[in-house]
mmCIF file of C-alpha atoms and ligand atoms in Angstrom:
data_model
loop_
_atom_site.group_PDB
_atom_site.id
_atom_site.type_symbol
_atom_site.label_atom_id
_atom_site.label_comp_id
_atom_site.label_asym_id
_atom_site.label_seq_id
_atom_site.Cartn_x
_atom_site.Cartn_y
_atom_site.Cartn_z
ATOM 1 C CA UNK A 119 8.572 -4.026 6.992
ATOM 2 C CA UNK A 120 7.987 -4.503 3.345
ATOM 3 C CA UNK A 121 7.609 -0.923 1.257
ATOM 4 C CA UNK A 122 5.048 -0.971 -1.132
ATOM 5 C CA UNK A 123 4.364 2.031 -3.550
ATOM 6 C CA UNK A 124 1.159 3.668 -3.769
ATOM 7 C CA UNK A 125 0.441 5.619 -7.048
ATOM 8 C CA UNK A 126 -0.032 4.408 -10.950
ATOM 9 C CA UNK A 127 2.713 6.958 -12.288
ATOM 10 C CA UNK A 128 4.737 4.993 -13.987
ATOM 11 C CA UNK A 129 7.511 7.228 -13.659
ATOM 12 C CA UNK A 130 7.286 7.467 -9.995
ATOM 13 C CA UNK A 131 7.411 3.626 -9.598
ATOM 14 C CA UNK A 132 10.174 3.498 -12.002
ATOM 15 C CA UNK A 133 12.247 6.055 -10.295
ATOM 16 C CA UNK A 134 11.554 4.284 -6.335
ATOM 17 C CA UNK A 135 11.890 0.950 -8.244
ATOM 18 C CA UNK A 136 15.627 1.705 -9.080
ATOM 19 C CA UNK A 137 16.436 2.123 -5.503
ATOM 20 C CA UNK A 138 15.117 -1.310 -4.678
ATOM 21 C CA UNK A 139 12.570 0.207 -2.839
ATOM 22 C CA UNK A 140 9.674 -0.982 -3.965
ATOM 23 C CA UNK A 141 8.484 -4.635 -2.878
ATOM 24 C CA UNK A 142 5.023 -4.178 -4.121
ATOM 25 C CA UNK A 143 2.458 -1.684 -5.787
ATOM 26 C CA UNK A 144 -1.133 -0.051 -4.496
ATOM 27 C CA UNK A 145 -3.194 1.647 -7.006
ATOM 28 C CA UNK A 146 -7.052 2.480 -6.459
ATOM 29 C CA UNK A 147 -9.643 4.111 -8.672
ATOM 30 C CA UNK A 148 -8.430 7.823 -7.958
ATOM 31 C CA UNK A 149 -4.847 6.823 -8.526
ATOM 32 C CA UNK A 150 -5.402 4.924 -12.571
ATOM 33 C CA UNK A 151 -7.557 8.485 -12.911
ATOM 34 C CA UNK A 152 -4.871 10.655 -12.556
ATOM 35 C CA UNK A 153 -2.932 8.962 -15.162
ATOM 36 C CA UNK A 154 -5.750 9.100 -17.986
ATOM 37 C CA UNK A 155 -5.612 5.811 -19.023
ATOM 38 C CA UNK A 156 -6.798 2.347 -18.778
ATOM 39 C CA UNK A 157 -6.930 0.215 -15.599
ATOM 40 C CA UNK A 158 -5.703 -2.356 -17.586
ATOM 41 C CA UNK A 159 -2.751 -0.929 -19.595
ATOM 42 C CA UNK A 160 -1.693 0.772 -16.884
ATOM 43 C CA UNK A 161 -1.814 -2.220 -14.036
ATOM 44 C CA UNK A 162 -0.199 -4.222 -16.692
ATOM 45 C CA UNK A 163 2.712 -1.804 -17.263
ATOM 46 C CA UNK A 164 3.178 -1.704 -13.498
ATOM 47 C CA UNK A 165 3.276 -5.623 -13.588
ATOM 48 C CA UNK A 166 6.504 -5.240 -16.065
ATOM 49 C CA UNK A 167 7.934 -2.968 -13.543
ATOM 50 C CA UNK A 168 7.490 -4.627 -10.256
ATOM 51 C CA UNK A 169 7.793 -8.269 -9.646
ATOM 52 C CA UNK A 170 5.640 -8.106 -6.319
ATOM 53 C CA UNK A 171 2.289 -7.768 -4.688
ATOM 54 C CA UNK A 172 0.228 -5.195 -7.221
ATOM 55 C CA UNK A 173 -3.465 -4.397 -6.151
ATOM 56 C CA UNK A 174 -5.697 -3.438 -8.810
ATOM 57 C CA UNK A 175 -9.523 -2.333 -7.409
ATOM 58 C CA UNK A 176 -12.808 -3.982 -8.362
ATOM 59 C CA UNK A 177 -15.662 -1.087 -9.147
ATOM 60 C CA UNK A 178 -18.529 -3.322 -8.464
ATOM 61 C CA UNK A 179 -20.228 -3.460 -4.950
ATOM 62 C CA UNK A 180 -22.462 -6.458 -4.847
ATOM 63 C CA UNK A 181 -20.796 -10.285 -4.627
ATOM 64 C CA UNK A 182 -21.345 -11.565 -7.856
ATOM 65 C CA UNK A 183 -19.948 -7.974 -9.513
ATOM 66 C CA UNK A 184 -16.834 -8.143 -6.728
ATOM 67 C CA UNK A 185 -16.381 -12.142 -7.475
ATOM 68 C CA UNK A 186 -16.269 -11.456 -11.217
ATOM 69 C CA UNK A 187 -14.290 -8.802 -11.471
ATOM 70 C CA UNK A 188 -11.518 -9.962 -9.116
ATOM 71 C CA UNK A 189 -11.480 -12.716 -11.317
ATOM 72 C CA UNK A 190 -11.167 -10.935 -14.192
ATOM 73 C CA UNK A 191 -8.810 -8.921 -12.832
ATOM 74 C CA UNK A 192 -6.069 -11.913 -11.103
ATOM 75 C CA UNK A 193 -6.384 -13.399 -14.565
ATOM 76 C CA UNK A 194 -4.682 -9.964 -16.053
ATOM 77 C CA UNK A 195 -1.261 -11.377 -14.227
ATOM 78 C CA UNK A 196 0.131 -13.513 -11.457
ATOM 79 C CA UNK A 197 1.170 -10.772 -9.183
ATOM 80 C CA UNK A 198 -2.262 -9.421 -9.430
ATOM 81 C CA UNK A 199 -3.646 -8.377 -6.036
ATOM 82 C CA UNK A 200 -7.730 -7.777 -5.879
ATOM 83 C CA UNK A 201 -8.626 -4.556 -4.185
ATOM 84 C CA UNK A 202 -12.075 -4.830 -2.427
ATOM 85 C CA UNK A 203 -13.514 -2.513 -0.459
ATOM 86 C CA UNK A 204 -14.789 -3.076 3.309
ATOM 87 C CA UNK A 205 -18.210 -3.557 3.321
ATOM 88 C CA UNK A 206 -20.588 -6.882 3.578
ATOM 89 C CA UNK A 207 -20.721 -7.779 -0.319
ATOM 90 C CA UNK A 208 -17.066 -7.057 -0.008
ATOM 91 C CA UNK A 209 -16.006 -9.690 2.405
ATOM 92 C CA UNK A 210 -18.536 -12.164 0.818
ATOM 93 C CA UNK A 211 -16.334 -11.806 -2.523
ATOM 94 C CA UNK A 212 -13.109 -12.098 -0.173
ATOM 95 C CA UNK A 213 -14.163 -15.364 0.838
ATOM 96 C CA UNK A 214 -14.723 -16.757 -2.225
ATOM 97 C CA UNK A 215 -12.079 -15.345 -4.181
ATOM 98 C CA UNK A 216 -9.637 -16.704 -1.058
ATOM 99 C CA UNK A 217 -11.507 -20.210 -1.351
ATOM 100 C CA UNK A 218 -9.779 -20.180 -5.148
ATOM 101 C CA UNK A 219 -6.594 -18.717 -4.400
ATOM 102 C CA UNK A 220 -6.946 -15.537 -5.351
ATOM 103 C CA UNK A 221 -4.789 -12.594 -2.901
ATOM 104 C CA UNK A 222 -7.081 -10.131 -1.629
ATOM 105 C CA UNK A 223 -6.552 -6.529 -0.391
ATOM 106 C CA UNK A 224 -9.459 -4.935 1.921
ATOM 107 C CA UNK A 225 -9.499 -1.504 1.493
ATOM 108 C CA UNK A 226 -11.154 1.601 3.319
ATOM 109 C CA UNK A 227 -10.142 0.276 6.470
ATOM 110 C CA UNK A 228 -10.915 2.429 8.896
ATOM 111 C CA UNK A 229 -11.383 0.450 12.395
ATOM 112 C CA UNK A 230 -10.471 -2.940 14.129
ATOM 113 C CA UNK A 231 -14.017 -4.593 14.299
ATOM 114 C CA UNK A 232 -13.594 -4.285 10.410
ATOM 115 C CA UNK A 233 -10.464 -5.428 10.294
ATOM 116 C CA UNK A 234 -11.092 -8.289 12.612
ATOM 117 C CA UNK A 235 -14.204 -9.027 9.919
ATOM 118 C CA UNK A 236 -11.584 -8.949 6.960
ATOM 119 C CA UNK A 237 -9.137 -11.205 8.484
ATOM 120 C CA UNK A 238 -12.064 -13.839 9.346
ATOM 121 C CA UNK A 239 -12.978 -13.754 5.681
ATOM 122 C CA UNK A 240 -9.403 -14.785 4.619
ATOM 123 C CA UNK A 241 -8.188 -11.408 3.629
ATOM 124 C CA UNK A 242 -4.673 -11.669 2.436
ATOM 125 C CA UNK A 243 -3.769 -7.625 3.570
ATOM 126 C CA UNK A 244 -5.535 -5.094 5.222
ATOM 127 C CA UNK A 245 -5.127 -1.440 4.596
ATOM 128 C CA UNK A 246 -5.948 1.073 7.208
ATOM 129 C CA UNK A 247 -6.456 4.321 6.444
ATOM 130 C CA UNK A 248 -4.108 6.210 8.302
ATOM 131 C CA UNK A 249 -3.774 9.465 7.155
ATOM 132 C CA UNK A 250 -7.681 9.783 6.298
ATOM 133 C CA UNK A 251 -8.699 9.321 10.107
ATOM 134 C CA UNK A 252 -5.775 12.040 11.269
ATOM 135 C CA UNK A 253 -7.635 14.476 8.728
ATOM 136 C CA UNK A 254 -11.008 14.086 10.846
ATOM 137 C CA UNK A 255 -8.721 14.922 13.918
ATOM 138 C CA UNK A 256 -8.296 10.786 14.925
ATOM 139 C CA UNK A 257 -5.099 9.420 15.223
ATOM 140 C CA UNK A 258 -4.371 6.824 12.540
ATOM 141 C CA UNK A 259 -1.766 4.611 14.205
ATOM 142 C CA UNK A 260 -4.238 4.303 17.298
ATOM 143 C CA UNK A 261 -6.025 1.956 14.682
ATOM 144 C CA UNK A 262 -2.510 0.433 13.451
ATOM 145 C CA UNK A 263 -1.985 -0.874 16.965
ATOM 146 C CA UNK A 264 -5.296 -2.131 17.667
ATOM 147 C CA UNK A 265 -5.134 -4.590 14.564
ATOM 148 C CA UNK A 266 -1.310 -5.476 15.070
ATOM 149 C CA UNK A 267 -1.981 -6.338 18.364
ATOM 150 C CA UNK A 268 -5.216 -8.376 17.314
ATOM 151 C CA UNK A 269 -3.975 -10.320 14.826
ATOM 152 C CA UNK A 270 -0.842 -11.402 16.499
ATOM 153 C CA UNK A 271 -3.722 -12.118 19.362
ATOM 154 C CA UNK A 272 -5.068 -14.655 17.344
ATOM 155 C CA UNK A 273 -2.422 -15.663 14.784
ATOM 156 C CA UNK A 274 -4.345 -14.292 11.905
ATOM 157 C CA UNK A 275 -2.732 -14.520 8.671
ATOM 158 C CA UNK A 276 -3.835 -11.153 7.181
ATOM 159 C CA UNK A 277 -0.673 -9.055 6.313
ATOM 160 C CA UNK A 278 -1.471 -5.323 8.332
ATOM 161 C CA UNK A 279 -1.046 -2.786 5.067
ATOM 162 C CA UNK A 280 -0.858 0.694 7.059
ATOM 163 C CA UNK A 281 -2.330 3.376 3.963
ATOM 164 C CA UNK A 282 -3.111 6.664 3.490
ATOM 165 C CA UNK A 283 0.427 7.306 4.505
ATOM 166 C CA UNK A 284 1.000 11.205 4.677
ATOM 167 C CA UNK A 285 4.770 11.569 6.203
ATOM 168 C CA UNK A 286 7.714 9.797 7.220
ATOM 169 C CA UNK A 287 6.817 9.505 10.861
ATOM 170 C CA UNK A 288 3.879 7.536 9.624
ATOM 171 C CA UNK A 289 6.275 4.972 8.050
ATOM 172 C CA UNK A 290 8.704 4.950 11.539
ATOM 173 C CA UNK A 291 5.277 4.655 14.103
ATOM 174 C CA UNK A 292 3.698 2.305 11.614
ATOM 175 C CA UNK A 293 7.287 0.281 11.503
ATOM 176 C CA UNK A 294 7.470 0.621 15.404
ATOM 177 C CA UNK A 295 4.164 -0.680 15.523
ATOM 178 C CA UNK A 296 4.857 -4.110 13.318
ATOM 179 C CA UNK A 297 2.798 -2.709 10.497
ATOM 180 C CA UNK A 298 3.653 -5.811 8.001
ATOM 181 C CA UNK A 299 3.950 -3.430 4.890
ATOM 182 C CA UNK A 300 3.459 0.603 4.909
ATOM 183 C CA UNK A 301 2.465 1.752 1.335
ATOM 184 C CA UNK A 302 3.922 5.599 0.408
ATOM 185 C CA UNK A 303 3.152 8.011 -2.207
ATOM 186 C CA UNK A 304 6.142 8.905 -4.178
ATOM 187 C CA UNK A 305 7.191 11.818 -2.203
ATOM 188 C CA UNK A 306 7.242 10.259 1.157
ATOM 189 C CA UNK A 307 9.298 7.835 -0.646
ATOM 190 C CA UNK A 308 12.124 10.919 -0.924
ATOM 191 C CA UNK A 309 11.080 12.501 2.372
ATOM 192 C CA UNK A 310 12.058 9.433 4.113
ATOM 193 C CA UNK A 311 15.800 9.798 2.577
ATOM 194 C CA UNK A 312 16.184 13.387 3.381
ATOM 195 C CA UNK A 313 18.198 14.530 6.374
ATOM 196 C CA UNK A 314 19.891 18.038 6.365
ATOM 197 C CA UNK A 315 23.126 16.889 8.068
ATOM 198 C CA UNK A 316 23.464 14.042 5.005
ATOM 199 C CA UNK A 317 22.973 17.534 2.758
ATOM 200 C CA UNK A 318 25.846 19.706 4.924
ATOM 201 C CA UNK A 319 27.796 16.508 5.317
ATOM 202 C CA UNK A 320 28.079 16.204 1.552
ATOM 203 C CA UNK A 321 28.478 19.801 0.690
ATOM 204 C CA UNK A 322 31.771 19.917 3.335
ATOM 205 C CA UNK A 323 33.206 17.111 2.017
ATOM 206 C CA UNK A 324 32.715 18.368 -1.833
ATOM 207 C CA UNK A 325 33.917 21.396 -1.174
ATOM 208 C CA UNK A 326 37.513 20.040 0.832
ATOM 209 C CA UNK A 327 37.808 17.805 -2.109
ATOM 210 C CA UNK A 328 38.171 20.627 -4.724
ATOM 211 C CA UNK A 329 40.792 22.091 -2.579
ATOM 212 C CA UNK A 330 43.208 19.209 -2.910
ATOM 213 C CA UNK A 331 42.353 18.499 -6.768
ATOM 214 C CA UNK A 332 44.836 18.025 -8.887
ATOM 215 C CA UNK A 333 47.606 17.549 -5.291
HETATM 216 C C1 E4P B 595 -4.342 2.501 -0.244
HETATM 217 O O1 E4P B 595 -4.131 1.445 -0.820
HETATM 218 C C2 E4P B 595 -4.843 3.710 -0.885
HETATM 219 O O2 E4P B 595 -4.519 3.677 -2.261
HETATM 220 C C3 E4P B 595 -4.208 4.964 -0.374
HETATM 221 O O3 E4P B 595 -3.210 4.720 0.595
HETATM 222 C C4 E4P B 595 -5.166 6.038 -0.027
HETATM 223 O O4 E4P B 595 -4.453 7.150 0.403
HETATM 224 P P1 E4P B 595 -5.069 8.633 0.427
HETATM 225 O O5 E4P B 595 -5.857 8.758 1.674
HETATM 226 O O6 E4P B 595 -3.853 9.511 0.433
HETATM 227 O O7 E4P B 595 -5.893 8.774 -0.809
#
């Protein structure tokens, strides 16, 4: 399962980047907000950062808005992924961004007759929303099976992006699953490395160590 990273901090991406954990970046409109700056600067940045996927969201809703801005927006860099959301106009601008070779990301994903609409239109990922549907009491990965199972049903090309990831047993179920790529906020990044018998482990064999310096 590819990791992608989903946040515009650059710091966070640098820090997960250094691991080698990091095969590809999600931002969305919320995300470039909380850094106060420019979609562009900041997408670009990432692109400096990350030689993978990056998804950068379109703000316009109707197919010639969609179609121009994704264009705009794949000419910023090669890596450039267009973020579209999952509605009609959407998966209009999908198709004919796909038709010129353009990588597509259909976000707000949030059950599988949508996704089985967004890999029809030629989507290149699809992100469920995970974490979103536990918080009005669904379950998340219910949805992460359906469209795994459907798309290896029918051999459809569209990469299964499992988003809104809240905890590490998101990224293990999602992984179980055959989620193609899991995207994680920086912390669940961390979370996933933590274990407390690493921690004790660690602090035993430190603390033996000292006892023999200098022998
Ligand atoms: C996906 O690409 C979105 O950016 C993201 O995963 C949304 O997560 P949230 O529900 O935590 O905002």
């Amino acid at each position: 399962m590819k990791i992608f990273i989903d946040t515009a901090d650059i710091d966070e991406i640098r820090d997960a980047a250094a691991m080698g954990l990091v095969d590809g970046v999600t931002t969305n409109p919320s995300l470039i907000a909380k850094t106060g700056r420019g979609q562009k600067e900041v997408t670009l940045e990432i692109c400096e950062l990350v030689d993978g996927p990056i998804s950068a969201e379109v703000l316009a809703t109707d197919f010639e808005g969609i179609v121009k801005e994704g264009k705009e927006l794949a000419a910023w860099h090669d890596n450039i992924v267009v973020k579209v959301p999952l509605i009609a106009e959407g998966l209009k601008a999908v198709r004919a961004l796909t038709a010129e070779g353009i990588k597509t990301n259909v976000t707000l994903c949030f059950s599988a007759p949508q996704a089985i609409m967004a890999a029809k239109a030629g989507a290149t990922y699809i992100s469920p929303f995970i974490g979103r549907i536990d918080d009005i009491s669904g379950t998340g990965m219910h949805l992460i099976q359906e469209i795994v199972t459907i798309y290896q049903n029918y051999d459809y090309d569209t990469e299964v992006l499992a988003a809104s990831i809240r905890h590490p047993m998101h990224v293990v179920e999602a992984a179980l699953l055959g989620a193609d790529v899991a995207t994680l906020p920086h912390k669940v990044i961390h979370q996933l490395l933590k274990h407390p018998l690493t921690d004790a482990g660690l602090e035993k064999f430190l603390a033996d160590a000292k006892k023999t310096a200098g022998a």
